[in-house]
């Protein structure tokens, strides 16, 4: 691919979530991974992060209403 | 503002969104004392938390009403700007429906191509525009003649057009050779003759097919770009196209691959991922809403976009999309084609746990919303 997907204005920042951080997210919202929105493993925007199924992705969206909105997605087989 | 004051405001980062924090920083004047700032912060954060949606609020219903009511005032037809140098773009209700259904084929695919310096200047924009516009061989041909006795097809090329595109007859022969098999080519100054080897009288059909095929051979440009229109946008010149091909355009070195986008949501999903698709849905829907002069809070559109993208792929608000994902049989049946859903559920032996709203409305039970959400337990004495 000749262009960098992550630099595109439509693509929010995708970050890897460590296992300890993952647990604290689950605890904070009182959920488990099946309650979260999903992202496919072969999604082009997380190709550079080297993640496996079951990991969390933290997404920092630039939002008109909140400035920066944090969103989590769990990786599923795609 | 003093550093310690800024620190105090920043300590509310977990409670308040960034936008509010920045607004406070901009508006609190330097003369205000630290204790007053902490009072302000308390008031702001309590106002913010009381403005939050309560648990159990039926946000989906509120969104549906908030988008649905102004939606009745939208124009029903595509505008045709006859004689104006603008593209025809689907707007109004048909466009909204198209986006929310997540259609595979949209009516008027379109791109906005941003270019890098120096290609975004007035004098260079036309070169790039003609470079990407798809030109098919059919546009360059002035005459076709079929000879069914000798099994030949002769095409006469329009010399003036060829010169415009800086092409020669030999270039055309090369292009045709790569696309057409089983014919020998001969050419002179402006004509190309294709001869079928060992043709029989019944092979006339082949010649007709060949003629149609030749018409659609791509000579120049990017596949799918039917029309180009350079326009001025702020200080840049950008290109609007009718027809979309993000994959090829984004890979071109002249293109600014950080801003160029298409109005085809599924194409964006394939090229840039699910988060970009969500953002594109919001942008596209909001653009239509604004163009129609309506006033819908963007949070409603965000909610719909989140639902459409929750499964990792773009799902339309249709019986094949998000409704299919619902766990409850009765909820699915209440949307469209109820009999099919009920029969399939019966065959599969599905169980409905009645955990959501629609199914409880159907069987006349309290719905798990608002005050119906928590279960109350009384202590018996």
XYZ file of C-alpha atoms in Angstrom:
459
model
C 0.000 0.000 0.000
C 1.491 3.286 -1.075
C -0.347 5.482 1.398
C -0.504 5.538 5.183
C -3.985 4.701 6.452
C -3.315 6.004 9.956
C -2.559 9.518 8.664
C -5.982 9.934 7.063
C -8.244 12.513 8.688
C -11.165 10.097 8.819
C -9.157 7.526 10.761
C -9.042 8.074 14.533
C -6.017 7.119 16.579
C -6.043 3.383 17.371
C -4.004 2.314 20.382
C -3.103 -1.032 21.863
C -4.490 -1.723 25.340
C -2.252 -3.685 27.715
C -3.686 -6.599 29.702
C -3.651 -4.746 33.034
C -5.273 -1.721 31.442
C -7.846 -4.053 29.891
C -8.827 -5.415 33.299
C -9.233 -1.911 34.710
C -11.470 -0.947 31.776
C -13.681 -3.970 32.408
C -13.799 -3.141 36.100
C -14.537 0.555 35.568
C -17.554 -0.087 33.335
C -18.546 -3.416 34.967
C -18.554 -5.296 31.654
C -16.735 -8.120 29.938
C -15.373 -8.323 26.433
C -18.565 -9.566 24.778
C -20.399 -6.359 25.742
C -18.016 -4.169 23.769
C -18.304 -3.134 20.118
C -16.153 -5.217 17.801
C -13.442 -4.623 15.257
C -12.313 -7.234 12.775
C -8.788 -8.590 13.153
C -7.915 -7.715 9.560
C -9.268 -4.163 9.811
C -6.865 -2.011 7.856
C -6.541 0.648 10.567
C -5.091 -1.780 13.154
C -2.819 -3.710 10.799
C 0.274 -1.941 12.178
C -0.536 -2.749 15.841
C 0.024 -6.508 15.645
C -2.897 -7.542 17.788
C -4.561 -10.877 18.382
C -8.185 -11.907 18.779
C -9.550 -10.912 22.196
C -7.325 -7.851 22.620
C -8.801 -4.410 23.147
C -8.209 -1.393 20.956
C -8.510 2.053 22.473
C -9.751 4.572 19.969
C -9.307 8.284 20.532
C -11.883 9.951 18.385
C -11.783 13.620 17.607
C -15.331 14.590 18.468
C -17.294 17.736 17.761
C -19.124 17.465 21.056
C -16.449 16.269 23.476
C -13.087 17.256 22.016
C -11.636 13.797 22.362
C -13.888 10.819 22.948
C -12.419 7.510 24.040
C -13.961 4.339 22.643
C -13.039 0.694 23.038
C -13.432 -2.145 20.588
C -12.629 -5.801 21.073
C -10.910 -7.693 18.256
C -12.799 -10.561 16.689
C -11.894 -13.041 13.967
C -12.543 -11.430 10.587
C -3.230 31.976 33.439
C -0.988 30.694 36.231
C 0.398 27.202 36.027
C -1.173 26.075 39.305
C -4.587 27.281 38.145
C -4.198 25.325 34.936
C -3.203 22.286 36.954
C -6.333 22.618 39.037
C -8.516 22.715 35.928
C -6.627 19.778 34.426
C -7.322 17.701 37.545
C -10.959 17.516 36.363
C -9.914 15.698 33.194
C -11.627 12.481 34.251
C -14.904 14.223 35.031
C -15.191 16.686 32.160
C -14.648 16.320 28.417
C -11.663 17.994 26.827
C -13.789 20.552 25.022
C -15.236 21.887 28.296
C -11.791 21.996 29.927
C -10.357 23.986 27.043
C -13.295 26.367 27.089
C -12.806 26.969 30.804
C -9.102 27.630 30.320
C -9.876 30.178 27.613
C -12.557 31.991 29.552
C -11.417 32.099 33.168
C -9.478 35.327 33.539
C -6.131 35.447 35.281
C -7.331 37.694 38.107
C -9.603 35.032 39.593
C -8.227 33.450 42.741
C -7.504 29.761 43.138
C -10.327 29.163 45.610
C -12.810 30.779 43.215
C -11.562 28.582 40.372
C -12.120 25.491 42.449
C -15.661 26.728 43.165
C -16.221 27.257 39.442
C -14.928 23.780 38.701
C -17.284 22.248 41.252
C -20.281 24.044 39.745
C -19.268 23.133 36.181
C -18.683 19.478 36.957
C -21.959 19.114 38.843
C -23.801 20.837 35.989
C -22.091 18.510 33.557
C -22.928 15.355 35.472
C -26.572 16.383 35.842
C -26.729 16.980 32.081
C -25.604 13.420 31.387
C -28.158 10.933 30.097
C -29.553 8.805 32.930
C -29.171 5.047 32.881
C -32.282 3.496 31.364
C -33.078 6.459 29.145
C -34.299 5.204 25.764
C -31.742 7.060 23.654
C -32.470 5.040 20.538
C -36.103 6.052 20.542
C -35.205 9.690 21.108
C -32.762 9.524 18.196
C -35.324 7.869 15.947
C -37.847 10.600 16.660
C -35.308 13.389 16.407
C -34.107 12.239 12.993
C -37.485 11.022 11.781
C -39.537 14.156 12.325
C -37.283 16.634 10.448
C -36.787 13.867 7.882
C -40.380 14.342 6.764
C -39.462 17.841 5.608
C -36.628 16.758 3.362
C -36.841 16.931 -0.388
C -37.777 13.682 -1.969
C -36.010 14.066 -5.273
C -32.503 14.408 -6.534
C -31.879 17.930 -7.705
C -30.929 18.305 -11.320
C -28.919 21.425 -11.821
C -29.422 21.672 -15.551
C -26.766 23.686 -17.301
C -24.788 24.353 -14.170
C -21.195 23.180 -13.985
C -21.908 21.093 -10.905
C -22.293 17.392 -10.452
C -25.528 15.668 -9.797
C -25.398 14.331 -6.290
C -28.127 12.437 -4.497
C -29.323 14.606 -1.622
C -32.223 14.763 0.754
C -34.168 11.757 1.924
C -32.976 9.323 -0.792
C -29.380 9.949 0.252
C -30.158 9.495 3.973
C -31.937 6.217 3.219
C -29.018 5.100 1.081
C -26.532 5.728 3.884
C -28.606 4.176 6.667
C -29.338 1.112 4.537
C -25.588 0.751 3.843
C -26.281 0.130 0.154
C -23.575 -1.660 -1.791
C -24.190 0.373 -4.942
C -24.907 4.017 -4.242
C -26.659 6.163 -6.807
C -24.065 8.869 -7.298
C -20.619 7.853 -6.117
C -18.371 10.871 -5.792
C -14.906 11.768 -4.566
C -13.229 14.892 -3.317
C -9.592 14.683 -4.288
C -7.155 16.928 -2.452
C -3.766 17.364 -4.061
C -0.308 18.022 -2.757
C 1.668 21.129 -3.592
C 2.338 22.046 -6.464
C -0.506 20.082 -8.058
C -3.161 22.000 -6.146
C -2.450 25.217 -8.040
C -4.696 26.620 -10.710
C -2.263 26.051 -13.560
C -1.593 22.391 -12.704
C -5.035 21.234 -11.696
C -6.316 20.749 -15.221
C -3.465 18.437 -16.150
C -4.194 16.159 -13.252
C -7.922 16.274 -13.880
C -7.542 15.092 -17.463
C -5.049 12.494 -16.306
C -7.486 10.740 -13.993
C -10.626 11.032 -16.089
C -11.483 7.666 -17.548
C -11.478 7.751 -21.348
C -12.788 4.730 -23.212
C -11.944 3.851 -26.783
C -15.545 4.373 -27.850
C -15.175 8.117 -27.262
C -12.279 8.330 -29.709
C -13.893 6.398 -32.558
C -15.754 8.290 -35.248
C -16.882 5.341 -37.373
C -17.255 1.573 -37.215
C -17.615 -0.589 -40.308
C -18.317 -4.287 -40.229
C -17.460 -6.458 -43.214
C -19.246 -9.733 -42.711
C -17.782 -11.375 -45.829
C -14.156 -10.817 -44.912
C -14.775 -11.004 -41.156
C -13.235 -7.648 -40.461
C -14.131 -4.750 -38.231
C -12.680 -1.404 -39.188
C -12.703 1.447 -36.722
C -11.961 4.977 -37.784
C -10.389 7.076 -35.054
C -11.058 10.740 -34.513
C -7.676 12.260 -35.238
C -8.414 15.580 -33.545
C -9.419 13.946 -30.280
C -6.375 11.686 -30.397
C -4.145 14.740 -30.723
C -5.911 16.364 -27.791
C -5.026 13.391 -25.616
C -1.534 13.213 -27.161
C -2.125 9.682 -28.375
C -1.261 8.029 -31.670
C -2.923 5.285 -33.667
C -0.054 2.987 -32.717
C -0.825 3.492 -29.013
C -4.380 2.413 -29.714
C -3.196 -0.698 -31.547
C -1.061 -1.631 -28.546
C -3.960 -1.194 -26.134
C -6.352 -3.191 -28.295
C -3.783 -5.988 -28.678
C -3.606 -6.510 -24.921
C -7.385 -6.642 -24.515
C -8.572 -8.495 -27.630
C -7.539 -12.061 -28.409
C -8.033 -14.023 -31.640
C -7.880 -11.162 -34.105
C -5.076 -9.857 -36.300
C -4.644 -6.104 -36.392
C -3.701 -3.883 -39.298
C -3.592 -0.150 -39.262
C -2.910 2.948 -41.321
C -2.967 6.665 -40.485
C -6.396 6.760 -38.890
C -7.995 3.361 -39.255
C -7.527 0.071 -37.463
C -8.755 -3.151 -39.050
C -9.326 -6.252 -36.974
C -9.455 -9.529 -38.912
C -10.807 -12.708 -37.399
C -8.583 -15.681 -38.163
C -10.409 -18.493 -39.995
C -13.802 -16.887 -39.499
C -16.946 -18.733 -40.594
C -20.178 -17.011 -41.692
C -21.865 -17.809 -38.372
C -19.109 -15.957 -36.511
C -20.677 -12.599 -37.359
C -21.888 -12.460 -33.772
C -18.289 -12.401 -32.618
C -17.714 -9.244 -34.625
C -20.679 -7.545 -33.015
C -19.424 -8.542 -29.591
C -15.993 -7.256 -30.501
C -17.426 -3.907 -31.468
C -19.169 -3.578 -28.102
C -16.032 -4.682 -26.289
C -13.861 -2.157 -28.080
C -16.183 0.653 -27.080
C -15.555 -0.002 -23.397
C -11.781 -0.507 -23.458
C -10.103 1.949 -21.093
C -7.541 4.083 -22.855
C -6.581 6.641 -20.247
C -7.298 7.603 -16.677
C -8.532 5.833 -13.580
C -11.259 3.227 -13.818
C -14.661 4.499 -12.686
C -13.932 8.243 -12.823
C -16.606 9.385 -15.230
C -16.434 13.120 -14.740
C -13.959 15.545 -13.221
C -14.583 19.043 -11.963
C -11.798 21.183 -10.514
C -13.156 23.646 -7.960
C -11.708 26.119 -5.521
C -11.939 25.201 -1.838
C -10.446 27.895 0.414
C -6.878 28.318 -0.836
C -6.674 24.952 -2.539
C -7.954 23.753 -5.817
C -9.511 20.340 -5.428
C -11.115 17.930 -7.860
C -14.645 16.666 -7.515
C -15.258 13.500 -9.445
C -18.323 11.613 -10.390
C -17.573 7.952 -9.940
C -15.335 6.674 -7.207
C -12.141 4.663 -7.013
C -10.381 5.409 -3.731
C -7.971 2.518 -4.046
C -6.242 3.773 -7.183
C -6.532 7.461 -6.395
C -5.059 7.244 -2.882
C -2.016 5.411 -4.240
C -1.165 8.185 -6.687
C 1.823 10.319 -5.641
C 0.158 13.654 -6.509
C -2.803 13.006 -4.216
C -2.999 14.148 -0.609
C -3.894 10.769 0.893
C -4.763 12.285 4.261
C -7.785 14.292 3.138
C -9.102 12.708 -0.049
C -12.351 10.869 0.504
C -15.318 9.312 -1.209
C -19.024 9.423 -0.412
C -19.242 5.638 -0.712
C -19.298 4.368 2.888
C -18.490 0.765 2.041
C -15.530 1.818 -0.062
C -14.222 3.846 2.866
C -14.742 0.844 5.133
C -12.687 -1.347 2.811
C -9.905 1.180 2.349
C -9.685 2.867 5.765
C -11.387 0.617 8.302
C -14.449 0.640 10.514
C -13.692 3.831 12.469
C -13.274 5.828 9.272
C -16.561 4.383 8.015
C -18.308 5.541 11.189
C -16.893 9.030 10.807
C -17.869 9.043 7.133
C -21.466 8.096 7.986
C -21.679 10.981 10.443
C -20.125 13.455 8.008
C -22.278 12.399 5.078
C -25.560 12.372 7.010
C -24.802 15.662 8.679
C -23.886 17.244 5.384
C -27.301 16.343 3.963
C -29.075 17.567 7.093
C -27.253 20.895 6.982
C -27.822 21.320 3.254
C -31.546 20.883 3.843
C -31.514 23.599 6.485
C -32.603 21.240 9.237
C -31.375 21.250 12.786
C -30.699 17.806 14.232
C -28.306 17.296 17.119
C -25.211 15.499 15.879
C -25.333 13.074 18.835
C -28.358 11.361 17.337
C -26.476 10.751 14.113
C -23.452 9.550 16.102
C -25.596 7.015 17.908
C -26.961 5.587 14.668
C -23.446 5.453 13.186
C -22.166 3.651 16.302
C -24.925 1.056 16.040
C -24.221 0.518 12.348
C -20.519 -0.035 13.025
C -20.752 -1.932 16.342
C -20.245 -5.385 14.825
C -16.958 -4.462 13.145
C -18.500 -4.248 9.682
C -20.923 -1.658 8.335
C -24.475 -2.941 8.811
C -27.477 -1.088 7.452
C -30.641 -0.396 9.453
C -32.459 -3.109 7.507
C -33.746 -6.586 8.175
C -30.477 -7.938 6.736
C -28.306 -5.605 8.823
C -28.576 -4.543 12.445
C -32.052 -6.023 12.947
C -30.703 -9.468 12.070
C -28.182 -9.115 14.916
C -30.885 -8.801 17.563
C -31.027 -11.668 20.017
C -34.792 -11.701 20.416
C -37.004 -13.514 17.903
C -40.005 -11.324 18.655
C -37.984 -8.141 18.193
C -36.822 -9.330 14.789
C -40.322 -10.379 13.809
C -41.696 -6.977 14.763
C -39.540 -5.217 12.181
C -40.173 -6.765 8.759
C -41.252 -10.161 7.333
C -42.592 -11.452 10.677
C -43.802 -14.808 9.421
C -40.452 -15.826 8.004
C -38.678 -14.945 11.248
C -41.180 -16.835 13.368
C -41.073 -19.940 11.164
C -37.270 -19.992 11.116
C -37.141 -19.495 14.879
C -39.618 -22.311 15.387
C -37.614 -24.629 13.139
C -34.390 -23.800 14.984
C -36.056 -24.052 18.400
C -34.964 -20.565 19.442
C -35.664 -19.273 22.930
C -36.630 -15.662 23.630
C -35.522 -14.429 27.029
C -37.626 -11.241 26.828
C -34.750 -9.062 27.960
C -35.327 -6.098 25.685
C -38.020 -3.580 24.871
C -40.005 -4.602 21.792
C -40.745 -8.161 22.865
C -42.037 -6.971 26.239
C -44.309 -4.429 24.578
C -45.683 -7.240 22.426
C -46.625 -9.423 25.351
C -47.844 -6.528 27.511
C -45.187 -6.545 30.190
C -43.239 -3.646 31.715
C -40.284 -2.767 29.513
C -36.743 -2.556 30.907
C -36.454 1.205 30.417
C -36.331 4.114 32.824
C -38.014 3.125 36.083
C -38.746 -0.317 34.630
C -35.034 -1.078 34.440
C -34.108 -1.721 38.069
C -35.760 -4.550 39.931
C -37.149 -3.543 43.323
C -36.906 -5.766 46.347
C -38.976 -5.179 49.450
C -37.739 -6.216 52.846
C -40.540 -8.147 54.556
C -40.816 -7.645 58.313
